[in-house]
Tab-separated table of C-alpha atoms in Angstrom:
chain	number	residue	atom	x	y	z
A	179	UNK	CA	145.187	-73.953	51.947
A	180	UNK	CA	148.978	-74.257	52.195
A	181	UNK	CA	150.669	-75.447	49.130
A	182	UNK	CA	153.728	-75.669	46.625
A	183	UNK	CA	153.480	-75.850	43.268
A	184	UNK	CA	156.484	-77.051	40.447
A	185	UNK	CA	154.529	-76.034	37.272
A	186	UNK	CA	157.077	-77.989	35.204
A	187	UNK	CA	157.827	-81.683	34.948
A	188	UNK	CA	160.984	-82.077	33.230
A	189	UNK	CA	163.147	-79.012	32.270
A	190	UNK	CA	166.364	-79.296	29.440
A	191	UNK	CA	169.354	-77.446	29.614
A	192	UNK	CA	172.578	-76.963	27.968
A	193	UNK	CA	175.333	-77.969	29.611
A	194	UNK	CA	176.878	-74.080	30.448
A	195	UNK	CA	173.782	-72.383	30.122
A	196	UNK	CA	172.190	-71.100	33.321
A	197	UNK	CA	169.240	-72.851	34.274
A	198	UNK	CA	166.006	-72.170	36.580
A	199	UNK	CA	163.761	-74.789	37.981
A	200	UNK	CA	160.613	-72.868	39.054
A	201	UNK	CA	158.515	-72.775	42.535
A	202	UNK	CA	155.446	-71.100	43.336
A	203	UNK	CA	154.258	-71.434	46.930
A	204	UNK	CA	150.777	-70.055	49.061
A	205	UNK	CA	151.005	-69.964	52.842
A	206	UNK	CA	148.888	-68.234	55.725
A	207	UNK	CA	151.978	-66.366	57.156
A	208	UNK	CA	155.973	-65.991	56.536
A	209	UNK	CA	157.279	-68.526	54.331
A	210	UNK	CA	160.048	-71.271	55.358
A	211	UNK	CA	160.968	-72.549	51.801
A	212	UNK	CA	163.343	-75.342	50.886
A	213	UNK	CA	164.796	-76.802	47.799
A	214	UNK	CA	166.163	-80.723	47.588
A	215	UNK	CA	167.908	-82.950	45.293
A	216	UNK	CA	167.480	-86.085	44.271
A	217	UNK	CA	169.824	-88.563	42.416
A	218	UNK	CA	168.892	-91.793	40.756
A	219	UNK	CA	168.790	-94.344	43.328
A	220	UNK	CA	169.340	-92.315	46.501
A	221	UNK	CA	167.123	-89.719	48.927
A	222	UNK	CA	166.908	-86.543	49.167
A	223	UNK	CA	170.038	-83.781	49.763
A	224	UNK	CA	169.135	-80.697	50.879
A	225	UNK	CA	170.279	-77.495	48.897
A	226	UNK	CA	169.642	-74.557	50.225
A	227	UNK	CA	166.597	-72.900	52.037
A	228	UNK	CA	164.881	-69.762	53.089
A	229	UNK	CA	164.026	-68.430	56.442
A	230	UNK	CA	164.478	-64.543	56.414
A	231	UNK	CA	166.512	-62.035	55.427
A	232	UNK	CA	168.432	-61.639	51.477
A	233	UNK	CA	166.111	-62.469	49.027
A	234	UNK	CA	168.870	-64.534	47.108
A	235	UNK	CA	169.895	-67.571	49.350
A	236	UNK	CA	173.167	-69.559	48.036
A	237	UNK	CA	173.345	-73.519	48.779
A	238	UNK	CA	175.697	-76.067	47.616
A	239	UNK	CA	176.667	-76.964	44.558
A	240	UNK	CA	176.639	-73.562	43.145
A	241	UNK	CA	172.779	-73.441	43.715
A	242	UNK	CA	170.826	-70.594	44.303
A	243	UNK	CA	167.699	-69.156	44.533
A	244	UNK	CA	165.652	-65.699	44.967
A	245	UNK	CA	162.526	-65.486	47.043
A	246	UNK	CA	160.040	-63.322	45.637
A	247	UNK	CA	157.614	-62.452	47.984
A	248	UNK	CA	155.071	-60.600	45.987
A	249	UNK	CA	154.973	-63.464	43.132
A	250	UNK	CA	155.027	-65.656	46.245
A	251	UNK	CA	158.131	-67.984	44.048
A	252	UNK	CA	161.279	-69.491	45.173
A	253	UNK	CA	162.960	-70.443	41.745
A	254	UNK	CA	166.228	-72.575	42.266
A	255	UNK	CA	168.806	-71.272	39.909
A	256	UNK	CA	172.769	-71.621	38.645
A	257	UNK	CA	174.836	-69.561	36.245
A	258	UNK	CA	176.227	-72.504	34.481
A	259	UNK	CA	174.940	-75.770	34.300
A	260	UNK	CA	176.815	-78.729	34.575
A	261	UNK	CA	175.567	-82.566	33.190
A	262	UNK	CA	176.161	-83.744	36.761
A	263	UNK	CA	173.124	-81.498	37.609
A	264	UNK	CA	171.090	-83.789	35.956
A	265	UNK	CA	168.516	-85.200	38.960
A	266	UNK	CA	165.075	-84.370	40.468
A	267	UNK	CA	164.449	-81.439	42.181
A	268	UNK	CA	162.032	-80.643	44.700
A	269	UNK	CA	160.759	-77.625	46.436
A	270	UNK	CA	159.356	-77.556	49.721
A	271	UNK	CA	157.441	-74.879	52.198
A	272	UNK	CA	156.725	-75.083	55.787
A	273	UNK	CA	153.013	-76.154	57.245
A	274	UNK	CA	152.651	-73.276	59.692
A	275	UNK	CA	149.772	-75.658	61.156
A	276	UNK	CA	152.388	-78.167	62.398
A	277	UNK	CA	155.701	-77.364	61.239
A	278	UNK	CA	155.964	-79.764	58.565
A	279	UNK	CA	156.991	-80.007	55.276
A	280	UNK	CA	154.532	-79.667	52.237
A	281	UNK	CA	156.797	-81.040	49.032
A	282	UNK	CA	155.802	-80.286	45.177
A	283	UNK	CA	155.730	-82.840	42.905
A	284	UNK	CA	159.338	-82.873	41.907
A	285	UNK	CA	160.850	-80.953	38.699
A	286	UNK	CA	163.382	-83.688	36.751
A	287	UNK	CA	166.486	-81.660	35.136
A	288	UNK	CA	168.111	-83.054	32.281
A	289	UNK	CA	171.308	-81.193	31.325
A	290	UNK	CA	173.004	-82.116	28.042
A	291	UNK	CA	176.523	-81.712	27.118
B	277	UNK	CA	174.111	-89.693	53.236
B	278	UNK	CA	176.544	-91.353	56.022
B	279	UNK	CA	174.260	-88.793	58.294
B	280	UNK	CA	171.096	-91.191	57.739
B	281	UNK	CA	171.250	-94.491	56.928
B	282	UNK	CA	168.773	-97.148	56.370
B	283	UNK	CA	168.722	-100.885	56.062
B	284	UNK	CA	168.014	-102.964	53.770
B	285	UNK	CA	168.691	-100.922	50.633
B	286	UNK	CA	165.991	-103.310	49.097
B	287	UNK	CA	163.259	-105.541	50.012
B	288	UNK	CA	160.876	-108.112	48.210
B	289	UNK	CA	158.355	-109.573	50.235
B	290	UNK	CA	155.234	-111.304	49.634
B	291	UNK	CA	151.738	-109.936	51.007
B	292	UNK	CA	151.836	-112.555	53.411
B	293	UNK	CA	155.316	-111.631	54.752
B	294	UNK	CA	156.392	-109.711	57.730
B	295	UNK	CA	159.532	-107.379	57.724
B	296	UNK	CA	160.894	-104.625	59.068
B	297	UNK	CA	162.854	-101.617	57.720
B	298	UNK	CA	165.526	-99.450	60.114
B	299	UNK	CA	166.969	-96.112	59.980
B	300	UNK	CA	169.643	-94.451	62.163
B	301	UNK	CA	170.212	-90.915	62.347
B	302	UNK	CA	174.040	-89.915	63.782
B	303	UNK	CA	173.556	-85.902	63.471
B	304	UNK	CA	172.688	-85.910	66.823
B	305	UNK	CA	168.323	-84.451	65.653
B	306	UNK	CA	165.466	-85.002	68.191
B	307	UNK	CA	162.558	-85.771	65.057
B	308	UNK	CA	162.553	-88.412	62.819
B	309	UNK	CA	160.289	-89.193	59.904
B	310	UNK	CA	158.910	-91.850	57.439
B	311	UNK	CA	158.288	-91.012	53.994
B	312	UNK	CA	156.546	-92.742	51.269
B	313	UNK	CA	157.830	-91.578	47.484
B	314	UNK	CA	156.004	-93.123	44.040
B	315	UNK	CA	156.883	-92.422	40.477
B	316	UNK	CA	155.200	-89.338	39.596
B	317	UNK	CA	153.774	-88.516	43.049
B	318	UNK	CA	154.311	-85.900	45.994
B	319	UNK	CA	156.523	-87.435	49.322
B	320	UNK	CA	154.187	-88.634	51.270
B	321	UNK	CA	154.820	-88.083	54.653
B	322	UNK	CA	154.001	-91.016	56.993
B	323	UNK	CA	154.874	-90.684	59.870
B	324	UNK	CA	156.591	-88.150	62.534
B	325	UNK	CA	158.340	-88.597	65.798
B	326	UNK	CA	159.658	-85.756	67.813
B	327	UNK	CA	161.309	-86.554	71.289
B	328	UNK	CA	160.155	-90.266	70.457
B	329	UNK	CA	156.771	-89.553	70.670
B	330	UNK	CA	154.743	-89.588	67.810
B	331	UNK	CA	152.886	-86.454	66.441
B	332	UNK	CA	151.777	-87.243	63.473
B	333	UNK	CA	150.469	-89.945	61.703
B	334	UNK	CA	148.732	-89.209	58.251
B	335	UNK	CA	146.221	-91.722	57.567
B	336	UNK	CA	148.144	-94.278	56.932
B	337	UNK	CA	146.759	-97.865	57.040
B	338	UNK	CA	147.404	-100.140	60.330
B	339	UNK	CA	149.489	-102.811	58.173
B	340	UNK	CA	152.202	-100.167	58.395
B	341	UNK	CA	153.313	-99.630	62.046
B	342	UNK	CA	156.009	-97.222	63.214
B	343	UNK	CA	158.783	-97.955	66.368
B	344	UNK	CA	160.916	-95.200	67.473
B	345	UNK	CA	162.787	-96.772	70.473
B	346	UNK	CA	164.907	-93.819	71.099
B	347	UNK	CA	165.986	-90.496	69.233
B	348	UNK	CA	168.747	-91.897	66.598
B	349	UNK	CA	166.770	-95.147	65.380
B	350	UNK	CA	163.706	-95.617	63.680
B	351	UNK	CA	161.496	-98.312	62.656
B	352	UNK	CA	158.642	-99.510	59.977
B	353	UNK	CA	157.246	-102.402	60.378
B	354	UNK	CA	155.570	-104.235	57.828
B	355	UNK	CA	153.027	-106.730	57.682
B	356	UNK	CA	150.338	-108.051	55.209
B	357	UNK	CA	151.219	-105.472	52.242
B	358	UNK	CA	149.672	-104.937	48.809
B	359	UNK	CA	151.077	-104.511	45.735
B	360	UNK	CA	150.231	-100.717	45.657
B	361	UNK	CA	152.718	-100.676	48.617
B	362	UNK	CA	155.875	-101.116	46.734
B	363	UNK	CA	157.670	-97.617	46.275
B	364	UNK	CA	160.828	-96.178	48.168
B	365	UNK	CA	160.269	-95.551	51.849
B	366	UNK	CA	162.974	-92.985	52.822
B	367	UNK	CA	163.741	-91.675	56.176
B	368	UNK	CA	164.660	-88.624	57.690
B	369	UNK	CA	165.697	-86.254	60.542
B	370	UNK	CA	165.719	-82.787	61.600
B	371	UNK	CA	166.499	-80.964	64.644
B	372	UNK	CA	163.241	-79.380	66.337
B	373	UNK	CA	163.640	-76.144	67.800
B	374	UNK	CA	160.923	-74.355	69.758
B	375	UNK	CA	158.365	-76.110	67.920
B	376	UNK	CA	159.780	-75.486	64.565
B	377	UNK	CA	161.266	-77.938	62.366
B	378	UNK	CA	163.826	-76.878	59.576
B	379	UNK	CA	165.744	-78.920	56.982
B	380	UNK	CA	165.344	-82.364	57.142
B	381	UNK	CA	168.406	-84.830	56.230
B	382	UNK	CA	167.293	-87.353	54.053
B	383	UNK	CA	168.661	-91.541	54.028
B	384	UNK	CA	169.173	-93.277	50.838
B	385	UNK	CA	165.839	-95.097	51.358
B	386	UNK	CA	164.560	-98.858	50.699
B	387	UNK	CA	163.089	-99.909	47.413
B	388	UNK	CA	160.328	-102.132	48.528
B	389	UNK	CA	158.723	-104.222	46.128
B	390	UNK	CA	155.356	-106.222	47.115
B	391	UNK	CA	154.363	-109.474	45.018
C-alpha cells in the first residue's frame, strides 16, 4: 500500500541551527513527493516538491530537501533556522492509483530564539 | 492565499442548521478539492472535482454534499451535522495535466464548529 510516514510529532530547534523535519514514503512506482506548511490559523502553502531529476530540490523560504531513493525519504531541511519557521509541516506523495495526494500526519516545528 | 479563498472564515451552526461554505480559485486550475483537517489527524480528502465533474468522493456521509458549478468556485453544503463534524474544512486547487495532478494551492479554510 501507498503511504507517507512523519515519524516525529513535534521537533525543537535553535533559532540558527539547521534543522530537518523527516519523511519516509512507500509507493508502487516513481515517487511525486511534496512538502507543505502550515501556520496557525491558515491552510496549507506549498514549499517545494519532487518530480525528477537533482536529488536536492530548493523551495521557498530557504527550504530544501534531498530525495533519497534507496531509504525511500524526502527530509525537508534549512541551514539556519529562523523562529518564524515555527508551524506544521506536512509531507505528501502522489497516489499513482488516482493521482492524488496521500498526506502524513503533520510534523509541528518549534524554533526557539 | 489571495490565490484561494474561502468564505466564511468561521461557522457555528447547530445540528439542525443548514449552511453552506464557498471557495474560489483565481489561478486559473481545472481540479478543485475539499479537505477535512482535525487536531492530530491526517487531511482528509473529501472530495475531488476535475473539469467539474466529480471523481472522487471518499466515503463521506450524505449530510455533506459537494457543488462545483464551474471550474473557479466550489461548494459544501451542509446539513444536519454532528458534533464530530466540527474541524477546518480547507479547499484547494491544482492544475491537472494528462491525468496527473501536481501541487495543490491551499485556501485559508473555515473553522466549523457544530453544537
Amino acid at each position: 500500500a501507498q503511504s507517507v510516514a512523519q515519524p516525529e510529532d513535534q521537533v525543537n530547534v535553535a533559532e540558527g541551527n539547521p534543522l530537518t523535519v523527516k519523511c519516509t514514503y512507500s509507493v508502487s512506482g516513481n515517487p511525486y513527493l511534496f512538502w507543505y506548511v502550515q501556520y496557525p490559523n491558515r491552510g496549507l502553502q506549498f514549499l517545494l516538491k519532487y518530480i525528477t531529476g537533482d536529488n536536492l530540490v530548493k523551495g521557498s523560504y530557504g527550504f530544501e530537501a534531498e530525495f533519497n531513493k534507496s531509504q525511500t525519504s524526502f527530509h525537508l531541511k534549512k541551514p539556519s533556522a529562523l523562529v518564524s519557521d515555527s508551524a506544521l509541516y506536512f509531507c505528501a506523495v502522489r497516489d499513482d492509483s488516482n493521482y492524488q495526494l496521500i498526506w502524513g500526519a503533520g510534523t509541528k516545528l518549534i524554533i526557539k530564539p | 492565499e489571495t490565490g484561494v479563498t474561502q468564505t466564511p472564515r468561521h461557522l457555528v451552526m447547530g445540528m439542525t442548521n443548514k449552511k453552506s461554505l464557498k471557495c474560489e480559485q483565481h489561478l486559473g486550475h481545472n481540479a478543485m478539492y475539499w479537505y477535512k483537517q482535525s487536531a492530530k489527524k491526517p487531511l482528509e480528502l473529501m472530495f475531488v472535482y476535475s473539469l467539474e465533474e466529480r471523481v472522487e468522493n471518499n466515503s463521506v456521509p450524505s449530510r455533506f454534499s459537494p457543488e462545483c458549478p464551474n471550474s473557479s468556485h466550489l461548494f459544501l453544503h451542509l446539513h444536519t451535522l454532528q458534533p464530530e463534524d466540527s474541524a477546518l474544512y480547507l479547499c484547494a486547487s491544482s492544475q491537472e495535466r494528462g491525468g496527473n495532478s501536481y501541487e495543490q494551492y491551499f485556501g485559508p479554510g473555515t473553522r466549523l464548529t457544530v453544537t
